[in-house]
Coordinates of C-alpha atoms in Angstrom, one line a residue:
X1 CA 37.4 28.5 23.4
X2 CA 35.8 26.1 21.3
X3 CA 32.3 25.9 20.4
X4 CA 31.3 23.3 23.0
X5 CA 33.1 24.0 25.4
X6 CA 30.8 28.2 25.3
X7 CA 27.5 25.7 24.7
X8 CA 28.4 23.5 27.7
X9 CA 29.2 26.4 29.6
X10 CA 25.5 28.3 28.7
X11 CA 23.9 25.0 29.6
X12 CA 26.1 24.7 32.9
X13 CA 24.9 28.1 33.6
X14 CA 20.8 28.1 32.7
X15 CA 21.6 24.6 35.0
X16 CA 22.5 26.5 37.5
X17 CA 20.2 29.4 37.9
X18 CA 17.3 27.2 37.5
X19 CA 17.9 25.4 40.1
X20 CA 17.7 28.6 42.3
X21 CA 14.6 28.5 41.3
X22 CA 13.6 25.3 42.2
X23 CA 15.1 25.8 45.6
X24 CA 13.4 29.2 45.7
X25 CA 9.2 28.2 44.9
X26 CA 7.9 27.1 47.1
X27 CA 5.9 23.6 46.6
X28 CA 3.2 23.1 44.1
X29 CA 3.4 27.2 43.7
X30 CA 4.2 27.1 39.9
X31 CA 1.7 27.4 37.7
X32 CA -0.2 23.9 37.5
X33 CA 2.3 22.5 39.4
X34 CA 0.2 21.1 42.3
X35 CA -1.5 19.4 39.0
X36 CA 1.1 18.2 36.9
X37 CA 2.6 16.7 39.9
X38 CA -1.6 14.7 41.1
X39 CA -1.3 13.0 37.7
X40 CA 2.3 12.0 38.9
X41 CA 1.5 10.5 41.8
X42 CA -1.8 8.6 40.4
X43 CA 0.2 6.8 37.6
X44 CA 3.0 6.2 40.0
X45 CA 0.4 4.6 42.8
X46 CA -0.3 1.8 39.9
X47 CA -4.3 3.4 39.1
X48 CA -3.1 3.7 35.4
X49 CA -4.3 6.8 33.1
X50 CA -7.1 9.3 35.0
X51 CA -10.3 9.3 33.9
X52 CA -12.1 12.7 33.8
X53 CA -15.3 12.6 35.4
X54 CA -17.2 16.0 35.5
X55 CA -18.5 16.6 38.9
X56 CA -16.0 14.4 40.5
X57 CA -13.2 16.2 42.4
X58 CA -9.8 15.4 42.0
X59 CA -6.5 16.2 43.0
X60 CA -5.6 16.6 39.6
X61 CA -8.0 18.5 37.6
X62 CA -8.1 19.3 35.0
X63 CA -4.6 18.0 33.8
X64 CA -6.0 14.5 33.9
X65 CA -6.4 15.7 30.3
X66 CA -3.8 16.2 29.0
X67 CA -2.1 13.5 26.6
X68 CA 0.4 11.7 29.6
X69 CA 4.1 11.2 28.2
X70 CA 5.7 13.6 30.8
X71 CA 3.3 12.3 33.7
X72 CA 4.3 8.5 32.6
X73 CA 7.9 9.4 32.4
X74 CA 7.7 11.0 35.6
X75 CA 6.4 8.4 37.5
X76 CA 9.1 6.1 36.8
X77 CA 11.5 8.4 38.0
X78 CA 9.3 9.1 40.4
X79 CA 8.1 5.7 42.0
X80 CA 10.6 5.5 44.9
X81 CA 8.9 8.1 46.6
X82 CA 6.9 8.2 49.5
X83 CA 4.0 11.0 49.4
X84 CA 1.5 9.8 52.6
X85 CA 2.0 13.6 53.6
X86 CA 0.2 14.4 50.3
X87 CA -2.7 15.5 52.3
X88 CA -1.0 18.3 55.1
X89 CA 0.9 19.2 51.2
X90 CA -1.5 19.4 48.6
X91 CA -3.6 22.0 50.9
X92 CA -5.2 24.9 48.5
X93 CA -5.5 28.3 50.2
X94 CA -9.1 29.0 50.3
X95 CA -8.2 33.3 50.0
X96 CA -5.3 33.6 47.6
X97 CA -4.6 36.5 46.0
X98 CA -2.5 34.8 42.9
X99 CA -2.6 36.4 40.4
X100 CA -2.6 40.4 41.8
X101 CA 0.3 42.0 40.8
X102 CA 1.3 43.5 43.6
X103 CA -0.7 41.5 46.4
X104 CA 1.1 41.8 49.7
X105 CA -0.7 39.2 51.7
X106 CA -2.3 35.4 50.5
X107 CA 0.6 35.5 47.3
X108 CA 0.3 31.6 47.5
X109 CA -2.2 29.3 46.0
X110 CA -1.8 26.5 48.5
X111 CA -0.9 26.4 52.5
X112 CA 2.8 27.1 53.1
X113 CA 4.5 26.4 56.1
X114 CA 6.4 29.3 57.7
X115 CA 9.8 27.7 58.8
X116 CA 11.2 25.8 55.6
X117 CA 10.3 22.2 55.9
X118 CA 12.4 19.3 55.2
X119 CA 13.2 18.2 52.1
X120 CA 11.8 14.4 52.1
X121 CA 8.6 12.5 50.9
X122 CA 6.3 14.9 48.8
X123 CA 8.7 17.9 48.9
X124 CA 11.3 15.5 47.6
X125 CA 9.6 13.8 45.0
X126 CA 8.0 17.6 43.3
X127 CA 12.5 18.0 43.2
X128 CA 13.2 15.7 42.0
X129 CA 10.5 16.2 39.2
X130 CA 11.8 19.9 38.7
X131 CA 15.4 18.0 38.4
X132 CA 14.4 15.7 36.1
X133 CA 12.7 19.2 34.1
X134 CA 16.0 20.7 34.3
X135 CA 16.9 18.5 32.5
X136 CA 14.6 18.3 29.3
X137 CA 15.8 22.4 29.4
X138 CA 19.4 21.5 28.8
X139 CA 18.2 19.0 26.0
X140 CA 16.4 21.3 24.4
X141 CA 19.2 24.0 24.4
X142 CA 21.5 21.4 23.1
X143 CA 19.2 20.8 20.2
X144 CA 18.8 24.7 19.5
X145 CA 22.4 24.9 19.2
X146 CA 21.7 22.0 16.4
X147 CA 18.7 24.1 14.5
X148 CA 21.4 27.1 15.5
X149 CA 24.1 25.7 13.4
X150 CA 22.3 24.9 10.5
X151 CA 20.4 28.2 10.3
X152 CA 23.4 30.9 10.7
X153 CA 25.2 31.5 8.4
X154 CA 29.5 31.4 9.0
X155 CA 31.0 34.4 10.1
X156 CA 27.1 35.2 11.9
X157 CA 27.8 33.0 15.2
X158 CA 27.5 35.5 17.7
X159 CA 24.0 36.1 16.7
X160 CA 23.6 32.6 17.1
X161 CA 25.0 32.7 20.8
X162 CA 22.2 35.9 20.9
X163 CA 19.9 33.0 20.1
X164 CA 20.4 30.5 22.5
X165 CA 21.7 33.0 25.2
X166 CA 18.2 34.6 25.0
X167 CA 16.5 30.9 25.5
X168 CA 18.6 29.6 28.0
X169 CA 18.5 33.5 30.6
X170 CA 14.8 34.1 29.6
X171 CA 13.5 34.1 33.0
X172 CA 9.8 32.5 32.6
X173 CA 12.1 29.4 30.8
X174 CA 14.1 29.4 34.1
X175 CA 11.1 29.4 36.1
X176 CA 9.2 26.6 34.3
X177 CA 11.9 24.6 33.2
X178 CA 12.7 24.3 36.8
X179 CA 8.6 23.2 37.5
X180 CA 6.8 19.8 37.0
X181 CA 4.7 20.8 33.8
X182 CA 4.9 19.0 31.0
X183 CA 5.5 21.8 28.9
X184 CA 9.0 21.2 29.4
X185 CA 9.4 17.6 27.5
X186 CA 7.5 19.9 24.5
X187 CA 10.1 22.2 24.3
X188 CA 13.0 19.4 23.2
X189 CA 10.6 17.6 21.5
X190 CA 9.2 21.0 19.2
X191 CA 13.2 21.6 18.4
X192 CA 14.1 18.5 17.7
X193 CA 11.0 18.5 15.1
X194 CA 12.8 21.4 13.6
X195 CA 15.3 19.9 13.1
X196 CA 14.4 17.2 11.4
X197 CA 12.3 19.5 9.3
X198 CA 14.7 22.0 8.0
X199 CA 17.0 18.5 7.1
X200 CA 14.0 17.5 5.5
X201 CA 13.6 20.6 3.5
X202 CA 16.8 20.7 2.5
X203 CA 16.6 18.1 0.5
X204 CA 14.0 16.3 -1.7
X205 CA 15.1 12.5 -0.5
X206 CA 15.6 12.9 3.3
X207 CA 17.2 10.1 4.8
X208 CA 15.4 7.3 5.8
X209 CA 16.4 7.9 9.4
X210 CA 15.6 11.4 8.9
X211 CA 12.3 10.5 7.7
X212 CA 11.8 8.4 10.6
X213 CA 12.7 10.3 13.4
X214 CA 10.6 12.7 12.4
X215 CA 7.4 10.8 12.1
X216 CA 9.0 9.1 15.7
X217 CA 9.4 13.0 17.5
X218 CA 6.1 14.1 15.6
X219 CA 4.5 11.4 17.5
X220 CA 5.8 11.5 21.4
X221 CA 4.7 15.8 20.7
X222 CA 1.1 15.0 20.3
X223 CA 1.4 12.5 23.5
X224 CA 3.4 14.6 26.0
X225 CA -0.1 17.7 24.9
X226 CA -2.5 18.0 22.4
X227 CA 0.2 21.9 20.9
X228 CA 2.6 19.4 19.5
X229 CA 0.3 19.0 17.4
X230 CA 1.3 22.1 15.3
X231 CA 4.3 20.2 14.6
X232 CA 2.0 18.5 12.6
X233 CA 1.3 20.8 9.4
X234 CA 5.4 22.7 9.9
X235 CA 6.7 19.4 8.7
X236 CA 4.4 18.3 6.2
X237 CA 5.4 21.9 4.9
X238 CA 9.0 20.8 5.2
X239 CA 8.6 17.7 3.4
X240 CA 6.8 19.4 0.5
X241 CA 9.4 22.1 -0.3
X242 CA 11.8 19.7 -0.1
X243 CA 10.1 16.8 -2.1
X244 CA 8.3 19.1 -4.8
X245 CA 11.1 21.9 -5.7
X246 CA 12.6 20.6 -9.0
X247 CA 16.5 20.7 -8.1
X248 CA 19.9 19.8 -10.4
X249 CA 20.0 16.3 -9.0
X250 CA 16.5 15.5 -9.7
X251 CA 17.5 13.4 -12.9
X252 CA 16.5 13.0 -16.7
X253 CA 13.4 10.5 -16.0
X254 CA 12.4 12.6 -12.7
X255 CA 8.8 14.3 -13.3
X256 CA 6.4 16.7 -11.7
X257 CA 4.3 13.4 -10.8
X258 CA 7.1 11.3 -9.7
X259 CA 8.4 14.0 -7.3
X260 CA 4.2 13.8 -6.1
X261 CA 4.2 10.9 -5.7
X262 CA 7.6 9.6 -3.7
X263 CA 6.5 13.1 -1.4
X264 CA 3.4 11.4 -0.8
X265 CA 5.2 7.9 0.2
X266 CA 7.0 10.0 2.6
X267 CA 4.6 11.4 4.1
X268 CA 2.2 8.4 4.7
X269 CA 5.7 6.8 5.7
X270 CA 5.9 9.8 8.6
X271 CA 2.4 10.3 10.0
X272 CA 1.5 6.3 10.0
X273 CA 4.2 6.4 12.0
X274 CA 3.4 9.3 14.4
X275 CA 0.0 7.4 14.5
X276 CA 1.0 4.4 16.0
X277 CA 3.1 6.0 18.2
X278 CA 0.1 8.7 20.1
X279 CA -3.4 7.3 18.0
X280 CA -3.5 4.9 20.8
X281 CA -4.3 8.4 23.7
X282 CA -6.6 10.2 21.4
X283 CA -8.6 7.0 20.7
X284 CA -9.3 6.7 23.8
X285 CA -10.3 9.9 24.5
X286 CA -12.1 9.0 21.5
X287 CA -14.0 6.7 23.5
X288 CA -14.2 7.6 27.2
X289 CA -15.0 11.1 25.9
X290 CA -16.3 10.8 22.4
X291 CA -13.8 13.3 21.6
X292 CA -10.4 12.6 20.4
X293 CA -8.5 15.5 21.9
X294 CA -10.2 15.0 25.2
X295 CA -10.8 18.8 25.0
X296 CA -15.0 18.4 26.2
X297 CA -14.0 16.9 29.4
X298 CA -11.2 19.7 30.2
X299 CA -13.3 22.9 29.3
X300 CA -16.6 20.4 31.4
X301 CA -13.7 20.5 34.7
X302 CA -12.2 23.5 34.0
X303 CA -14.5 25.4 33.1
X304 CA -15.8 27.1 29.9
X305 CA -14.8 30.7 28.9
X306 CA -16.9 33.2 26.4
X307 CA -15.6 36.3 26.3
X308 CA -14.1 38.6 23.3
X309 CA -11.2 39.6 22.4
X310 CA -11.6 43.5 24.3
X311 CA -12.6 41.5 27.7
X312 CA -9.9 39.5 27.6
X313 CA -7.5 42.6 27.2
X314 CA -9.5 44.5 30.0
X315 CA -9.9 41.7 32.2
X316 CA -6.5 40.1 32.0
X317 CA -4.4 42.7 31.1
X318 CA -3.7 43.7 35.5
X319 CA -2.2 39.7 35.4
X320 CA -0.1 40.7 33.4

């Protein structure tokens, strides 16, 4: 069996199991799925991006503070959906015991019908978004293969396939990947960022396509979720590692200062491009909330928590 065929079979198996998860999980019962979907519906209705206001109850709750790329794509894909039944589907369970392992009743976060509801209206929109998320998972696995192919030495291919299998069949990867969540877009972007960062680290003079691709991915990741910003120092370190270490092909005219100047130029190019992609969102937050990240607005809605590590473990451990 060729490697491409093996990868195709692994991705197909992942998608098949993911579709089972998508079908079996009641609407809005994946973590924060109802709130993520509410952001997408808000945009699809032509209301623009959400503006967070503490004390004003909105269906999207704190998720309205998230960077918008996943929601914009989701809104474009599901603008056709008729969600007039939203108020009948998006109904919180006031007696929910979600997060309590072994509970025998009120296990749902939202009200669910006794009999299976028809796949129409809001439920059809959610299923379409879940399929979109699974497609993004397939891209993640393809990129993970590309990354592993560059890292795993020749003759050690079983380790590559073990790593891919652990990613493809991790139950939480399947569960969240078959739900409406911006994590599903951040995963392929993060993996692509690692592929490009590795390419930059392995050469003192990465090509323009590598640098441009890295800058674009960094910007898109930061426009998907705040944790996408974690890629930025990784990319900077990769560029520095590749650009500063002496190599045999430096040439007689290459000096440490010359390498440093070239590195600075590459860093400016990559991060200027990244800021051109995502900077408008952080500027918007600064204008609206006085905070580029928008975290102050999110915390004001979700509620702050001030607990020590010991309390966090003792109070949350039961949920694991």
